Amino acid sequence: MSTIHPGIDPSAKIHSSSVIEEGAVIGADVEIGPFCLIGPEVRLHDRVVIKSHAVVTGDTEIGEDTTVFQFASIGEIPQDLKFKGEKTRLVIGKRNRIREYVTMNTGTEGGGGVTRIGDDCLVMACAHVAHDVQIGDRVILVNSVAVAGHCVIEDDVIVGGLSGIHQFVRIGQGAIIGALSMVTADVLPHALVQGPRGELDGLNLVGLKRRGVARDDINQLRAAFQMLKQGEGSFKDRAQRLEEDFDSDYVARMVAFVMGESDRGFLTPK
């Protein structure tokens, strides 16, 4: 063990070359590899693994059984010129895999103060999660995805490699974003988005089937999508009418998403 502090559980395995700053809280059976830096406000819960040359700093909490791979930078200050050193946090849930060279920043005072990652996510190499982003459970960010500040990514979303998500964009549950897409507006739950300018191209039918969604719900979602595409009135008017015509919880969640607060507007069906 490189350094013994009161906050380090005796069962933790810490390489002698790593620096654990006083004040850090290290849980049971945590493993920290060579040449790591763990800051004084960091809390690593039980069985977290930090591989070699990773930096975890700031007011950062990492949940049980999460692995941070080599050269990741977790919990540094936001890349935001408005940040003036205020007290903000990064909270990462359980069983996440954070791969090589990933960067995740703490929040900003103007954005709520917390960047949050849910449980069971896979963040692949070189991805960036900016300040105040809120990511749900079972999200996959493929290599070199860039998620700008204040974005919300709901559960079960997949974002393809080299894609960019504009600040303040919301991506609804179960959506999939194709590789090399630039997403500049909100994405409906269970939608399929692809193309250089992130066009809405239907539903993520493969994802719905893989998650075992009932055929009736899928059929209702498909019909609802067509009504959004071809109905009369504004996009929100069409969405509101869906509640009257369908009895699927999946359609109801889509309506709730559309009626929610949006800073970027919506990608709409062509």
CSV table of C-alpha atoms in Angstrom, one decimal:
chain,number,residue,atom,x,y,z
A,1,MET,CA,0.0,0.0,0.0
A,2,SER,CA,1.4,3.3,-1.0
A,3,THR,CA,0.0,5.5,1.8
A,4,ILE,CA,-2.2,4.6,4.8
A,5,HIS,CA,-5.0,7.0,5.7
A,6,PRO,CA,-7.9,6.5,8.0
A,7,GLY,CA,-10.3,6.4,5.1
A,8,ILE,CA,-8.7,3.4,3.4
A,9,ASP,CA,-10.2,0.0,4.1
A,10,PRO,CA,-7.5,-2.5,5.1
A,11,SER,CA,-8.6,-4.9,2.4
A,12,ALA,CA,-7.9,-2.4,-0.4
A,13,LYS,CA,-5.0,-3.3,-2.7
A,14,ILE,CA,-3.1,-0.2,-3.7
A,15,HIS,CA,0.1,-0.2,-5.8
A,16,SER,CA,3.1,1.4,-4.1
A,17,SER,CA,3.6,3.9,-6.9
A,18,SER,CA,0.1,5.4,-6.6
A,19,VAL,CA,-0.8,8.5,-4.7
A,20,ILE,CA,-3.9,8.5,-2.4
A,21,GLU,CA,-4.4,11.9,-1.0
A,22,GLU,CA,-5.5,12.3,2.6
A,23,GLY,CA,-9.2,12.5,2.9
A,24,ALA,CA,-10.0,10.0,0.1
A,25,VAL,CA,-12.4,7.2,1.2
A,26,ILE,CA,-11.4,3.8,-0.3
A,27,GLY,CA,-13.9,0.9,0.3
A,28,ALA,CA,-13.4,-2.8,0.8
A,29,ASP,CA,-11.5,-4.8,-1.8
A,30,VAL,CA,-10.8,-1.8,-4.0
A,31,GLU,CA,-7.9,-2.3,-6.4
A,32,ILE,CA,-5.7,0.6,-7.5
A,33,GLY,CA,-3.0,-0.1,-10.0
A,34,PRO,CA,0.4,1.6,-10.7
A,35,PHE,CA,0.9,5.4,-11.1
A,36,CYS,CA,-2.7,6.4,-10.2
A,37,LEU,CA,-3.7,9.6,-8.5
A,38,ILE,CA,-6.8,9.6,-6.2
A,39,GLY,CA,-7.8,13.1,-4.9
A,40,PRO,CA,-8.7,14.0,-1.4
A,41,GLU,CA,-12.5,14.3,-2.0
A,42,VAL,CA,-12.9,11.0,-3.9
A,43,ARG,CA,-15.0,8.1,-2.6
A,44,LEU,CA,-14.5,4.7,-4.1
A,45,HIS,CA,-17.1,2.2,-3.0
A,46,ASP,CA,-16.4,-1.5,-2.5
A,47,ARG,CA,-14.7,-3.5,-5.2
A,48,VAL,CA,-14.0,-0.6,-7.5
A,49,VAL,CA,-11.0,-1.2,-9.8
A,50,ILE,CA,-8.8,1.7,-10.9
A,51,LYS,CA,-6.2,0.5,-13.5
A,52,SER,CA,-2.8,2.0,-14.1
A,53,HIS,CA,-2.2,5.7,-14.8
A,54,ALA,CA,-5.8,6.8,-14.2
A,55,VAL,CA,-6.6,10.0,-12.3
A,56,VAL,CA,-9.7,10.3,-10.2
A,57,THR,CA,-10.0,13.8,-8.6
A,58,GLY,CA,-12.6,16.4,-7.5
A,59,ASP,CA,-15.6,15.6,-5.5
A,60,THR,CA,-16.2,12.3,-7.2
A,61,GLU,CA,-18.0,9.2,-6.0
A,62,ILE,CA,-17.7,5.9,-7.8
A,63,GLY,CA,-20.2,3.1,-7.1
A,64,GLU,CA,-19.5,-0.6,-6.3
A,65,ASP,CA,-17.9,-2.9,-8.9
A,66,THR,CA,-17.1,-0.1,-11.4
A,67,THR,CA,-13.8,-0.4,-13.3
A,68,VAL,CA,-11.9,2.6,-14.6
A,69,PHE,CA,-9.3,1.7,-17.2
A,70,GLN,CA,-5.9,3.1,-18.0
A,71,PHE,CA,-5.3,6.8,-18.6
A,72,ALA,CA,-8.9,7.9,-17.8
A,73,SER,CA,-9.4,11.3,-16.3
A,74,ILE,CA,-12.4,11.3,-13.9
A,75,GLY,CA,-13.7,14.3,-11.9
A,76,GLU,CA,-11.6,17.1,-13.3
A,77,ILE,CA,-13.1,20.6,-13.4
A,78,PRO,CA,-15.5,21.5,-16.3
A,79,GLN,CA,-14.3,22.6,-19.7
A,80,ASP,CA,-16.5,25.7,-19.3
A,81,LEU,CA,-15.2,29.3,-19.2
A,82,LYS,CA,-18.0,30.2,-16.8
A,83,PHE,CA,-16.7,27.9,-14.1
A,84,LYS,CA,-15.2,29.9,-11.3
A,85,GLY,CA,-14.1,27.1,-8.9
A,86,GLU,CA,-17.5,26.6,-7.3
A,87,LYS,CA,-18.1,23.3,-5.4
A,88,THR,CA,-19.6,20.7,-7.8
A,89,ARG,CA,-19.6,16.9,-8.0
A,90,LEU,CA,-19.4,13.9,-10.2
A,91,VAL,CA,-21.5,10.8,-9.2
A,92,ILE,CA,-20.9,7.5,-11.0
A,93,GLY,CA,-23.1,4.5,-10.2
A,94,LYS,CA,-22.5,0.8,-9.9
A,95,ARG,CA,-21.0,-1.8,-12.3
A,96,ASN,CA,-19.8,0.7,-14.9
A,97,ARG,CA,-17.0,0.1,-17.3
A,98,ILE,CA,-15.1,3.3,-18.1
A,99,ARG,CA,-12.5,2.5,-20.7
A,100,GLU,CA,-9.1,4.0,-21.7
A,101,TYR,CA,-8.7,7.8,-22.1
A,102,VAL,CA,-12.3,8.6,-21.1
A,103,THR,CA,-12.9,12.1,-19.6
A,104,MET,CA,-15.7,12.9,-17.2
A,105,ASN,CA,-16.1,16.3,-15.6
A,106,THR,CA,-17.8,17.6,-12.5
A,107,GLY,CA,-20.9,19.9,-12.8
A,108,THR,CA,-21.3,23.6,-12.8
A,109,GLU,CA,-23.3,25.8,-10.4
A,110,GLY,CA,-25.5,27.0,-13.3
A,111,GLY,CA,-26.2,23.5,-14.4
A,112,GLY,CA,-27.3,22.0,-11.1
A,113,GLY,CA,-23.8,21.2,-9.7
A,114,VAL,CA,-23.7,17.4,-10.4
A,115,THR,CA,-22.7,15.3,-13.4
A,116,ARG,CA,-24.3,11.9,-12.9
A,117,ILE,CA,-23.8,8.5,-14.5
A,118,GLY,CA,-26.2,5.6,-13.7
A,119,ASP,CA,-25.5,1.9,-13.3
A,120,ASP,CA,-24.3,-0.7,-15.7
A,121,CYS,CA,-23.0,1.7,-18.4
A,122,LEU,CA,-20.2,1.1,-20.9
A,123,VAL,CA,-18.2,4.2,-21.8
A,124,MET,CA,-15.7,3.2,-24.5
A,125,ALA,CA,-12.3,4.6,-25.1
A,126,CYS,CA,-11.8,8.3,-25.7
A,127,ALA,CA,-15.4,9.3,-25.0
A,128,HIS,CA,-16.1,12.6,-23.2
A,129,VAL,CA,-18.9,13.3,-20.7
A,130,ALA,CA,-19.1,17.0,-20.0
A,131,HIS,CA,-20.3,19.1,-17.1
A,132,ASP,CA,-23.9,18.6,-15.8
A,133,VAL,CA,-24.7,15.7,-18.1
A,134,GLN,CA,-27.2,13.2,-16.7
A,135,ILE,CA,-26.9,9.6,-18.0
A,136,GLY,CA,-29.2,6.8,-17.0
A,137,ASP,CA,-28.7,3.1,-16.6
A,138,ARG,CA,-27.4,0.6,-19.2
A,139,VAL,CA,-26.2,3.3,-21.6
A,140,ILE,CA,-23.4,2.6,-24.1
A,141,LEU,CA,-21.2,5.4,-25.4
A,142,VAL,CA,-19.1,4.0,-28.2
A,143,ASN,CA,-15.5,5.1,-28.9
A,144,SER,CA,-14.9,8.9,-29.1
A,145,VAL,CA,-18.4,10.0,-28.5
A,146,ALA,CA,-18.6,13.5,-27.2
A,147,VAL,CA,-21.5,14.5,-24.9
A,148,ALA,CA,-21.7,18.2,-24.4
A,149,GLY,CA,-22.8,20.0,-21.2
A,150,HIS,CA,-26.3,19.7,-19.7
A,151,CYS,CA,-27.3,16.8,-21.9
A,152,VAL,CA,-29.8,14.1,-20.6
A,153,ILE,CA,-29.4,10.6,-21.9
A,154,GLU,CA,-32.1,8.2,-20.6
A,155,ASP,CA,-31.8,4.5,-19.8
A,156,ASP,CA,-30.8,1.9,-22.5
A,157,VAL,CA,-29.5,4.4,-25.1
A,158,ILE,CA,-26.7,3.5,-27.5
A,159,VAL,CA,-24.6,6.3,-29.1
A,160,GLY,CA,-22.5,5.2,-32.0
A,161,GLY,CA,-18.8,5.9,-32.4
A,162,LEU,CA,-17.5,9.4,-33.2
A,163,SER,CA,-20.9,11.0,-32.7
A,164,GLY,CA,-21.5,14.3,-31.0
A,165,ILE,CA,-24.4,15.4,-28.8
A,166,HIS,CA,-25.0,19.1,-28.7
A,167,GLN,CA,-25.4,20.8,-25.3
A,168,PHE,CA,-28.8,20.6,-23.7
A,169,VAL,CA,-30.0,17.8,-26.0
A,170,ARG,CA,-32.2,15.1,-24.4
A,171,ILE,CA,-32.1,11.5,-25.8
A,172,GLY,CA,-35.1,9.4,-24.8
A,173,GLN,CA,-35.1,5.9,-23.4
A,174,GLY,CA,-34.1,3.1,-25.7
A,175,ALA,CA,-33.0,5.3,-28.6
A,176,ILE,CA,-30.0,4.5,-30.8
A,177,ILE,CA,-27.7,7.0,-32.5
A,178,GLY,CA,-25.8,5.8,-35.5
A,179,ALA,CA,-22.0,6.3,-35.8
A,180,LEU,CA,-20.7,9.6,-37.1
A,181,SER,CA,-23.9,11.5,-36.2
A,182,MET,CA,-24.1,15.1,-35.0
A,183,VAL,CA,-27.3,15.3,-32.8
A,184,THR,CA,-28.5,18.9,-32.3
A,185,ALA,CA,-32.1,18.4,-31.1
A,186,ASP,CA,-34.0,16.1,-28.7
A,187,VAL,CA,-34.4,12.4,-29.7
A,188,LEU,CA,-37.7,10.6,-29.1
A,189,PRO,CA,-37.7,7.5,-26.9
A,190,HIS,CA,-36.9,4.3,-28.9
A,191,ALA,CA,-36.0,6.3,-32.0
A,192,LEU,CA,-33.3,5.5,-34.6
A,193,VAL,CA,-31.1,8.4,-35.6
A,194,GLN,CA,-28.4,8.3,-38.2
A,195,GLY,CA,-26.6,10.4,-40.8
A,196,PRO,CA,-24.0,13.2,-40.5
A,197,ARG,CA,-26.7,15.7,-39.3
A,198,GLY,CA,-28.5,13.3,-37.1
A,199,GLU,CA,-31.8,12.7,-38.9
A,200,LEU,CA,-34.7,10.8,-37.3
A,201,ASP,CA,-35.0,7.6,-39.4
A,202,GLY,CA,-37.6,5.5,-37.6
A,203,LEU,CA,-37.8,3.3,-34.5
A,204,ASN,CA,-35.1,1.2,-32.8
A,205,LEU,CA,-37.0,-2.0,-33.6
A,206,VAL,CA,-34.0,-4.2,-33.0
A,207,GLY,CA,-33.5,-2.8,-29.5
A,208,LEU,CA,-37.2,-3.1,-28.6
A,209,LYS,CA,-37.3,-6.8,-29.7
A,210,ARG,CA,-34.0,-7.5,-27.8
A,211,ARG,CA,-35.5,-6.1,-24.6
A,212,GLY,CA,-38.6,-8.3,-25.0
A,213,VAL,CA,-41.1,-5.6,-25.6
A,214,ALA,CA,-44.5,-7.1,-26.4
A,215,ARG,CA,-45.5,-7.1,-30.1
A,216,ASP,CA,-48.7,-5.1,-29.3
A,217,ASP,CA,-46.6,-2.3,-27.8
A,218,ILE,CA,-44.2,-2.3,-30.7
A,219,ASN,CA,-47.2,-2.1,-33.2
A,220,GLN,CA,-48.7,0.8,-31.2
A,221,LEU,CA,-45.3,2.6,-31.2
A,222,ARG,CA,-45.0,2.2,-34.9
A,223,ALA,CA,-48.6,3.5,-35.5
A,224,ALA,CA,-47.9,6.4,-33.1
A,225,PHE,CA,-44.7,7.3,-35.0
A,226,GLN,CA,-46.6,7.4,-38.2
A,227,MET,CA,-49.2,9.8,-36.7
A,228,LEU,CA,-46.4,12.0,-35.5
A,229,LYS,CA,-45.0,12.0,-39.0
A,230,GLN,CA,-48.2,12.6,-40.9
A,231,GLY,CA,-50.7,14.2,-38.6
A,232,GLU,CA,-52.1,17.7,-38.6
A,233,GLY,CA,-51.0,20.6,-36.3
A,234,SER,CA,-47.7,21.2,-34.5
A,235,PHE,CA,-45.5,18.4,-33.4
A,236,LYS,CA,-46.6,18.8,-29.8
A,237,ASP,CA,-50.3,18.9,-30.9
A,238,ARG,CA,-49.9,15.6,-32.7
A,239,ALA,CA,-48.1,14.1,-29.7
A,240,GLN,CA,-50.8,15.2,-27.3
A,241,ARG,CA,-53.5,13.4,-29.4
A,242,LEU,CA,-51.6,10.1,-29.2
A,243,GLU,CA,-52.6,9.8,-25.5
A,244,GLU,CA,-56.3,9.6,-26.6
A,245,ASP,CA,-55.7,7.1,-29.4
A,246,PHE,CA,-53.3,4.6,-27.7
A,247,ASP,CA,-53.2,2.6,-24.5
A,248,SER,CA,-49.5,1.6,-24.5
A,249,ASP,CA,-47.2,2.6,-21.7
A,250,TYR,CA,-44.5,3.0,-24.3
A,251,VAL,CA,-46.6,5.5,-26.3
A,252,ALA,CA,-47.5,7.3,-23.0
A,253,ARG,CA,-43.8,7.7,-22.2
A,254,MET,CA,-43.1,9.1,-25.7
A,255,VAL,CA,-45.9,11.6,-25.2
A,256,ALA,CA,-44.5,12.6,-21.8
A,257,PHE,CA,-41.1,13.1,-23.3
A,258,VAL,CA,-42.4,15.4,-26.1
A,259,MET,CA,-44.5,17.4,-23.6
A,260,GLY,CA,-41.5,17.8,-21.3
A,261,GLU,CA,-39.2,20.9,-21.2
A,262,SER,CA,-36.9,21.1,-24.2
A,263,ASP,CA,-34.1,23.6,-24.9
A,264,ARG,CA,-33.3,22.3,-28.3
A,265,GLY,CA,-36.6,21.3,-30.0
A,266,PHE,CA,-37.0,17.8,-31.5
A,267,LEU,CA,-35.7,15.8,-34.4
A,268,THR,CA,-39.0,15.1,-36.2
A,269,PRO,CA,-39.9,12.3,-38.6
A,270,LYS,CA,-39.4,13.2,-42.3
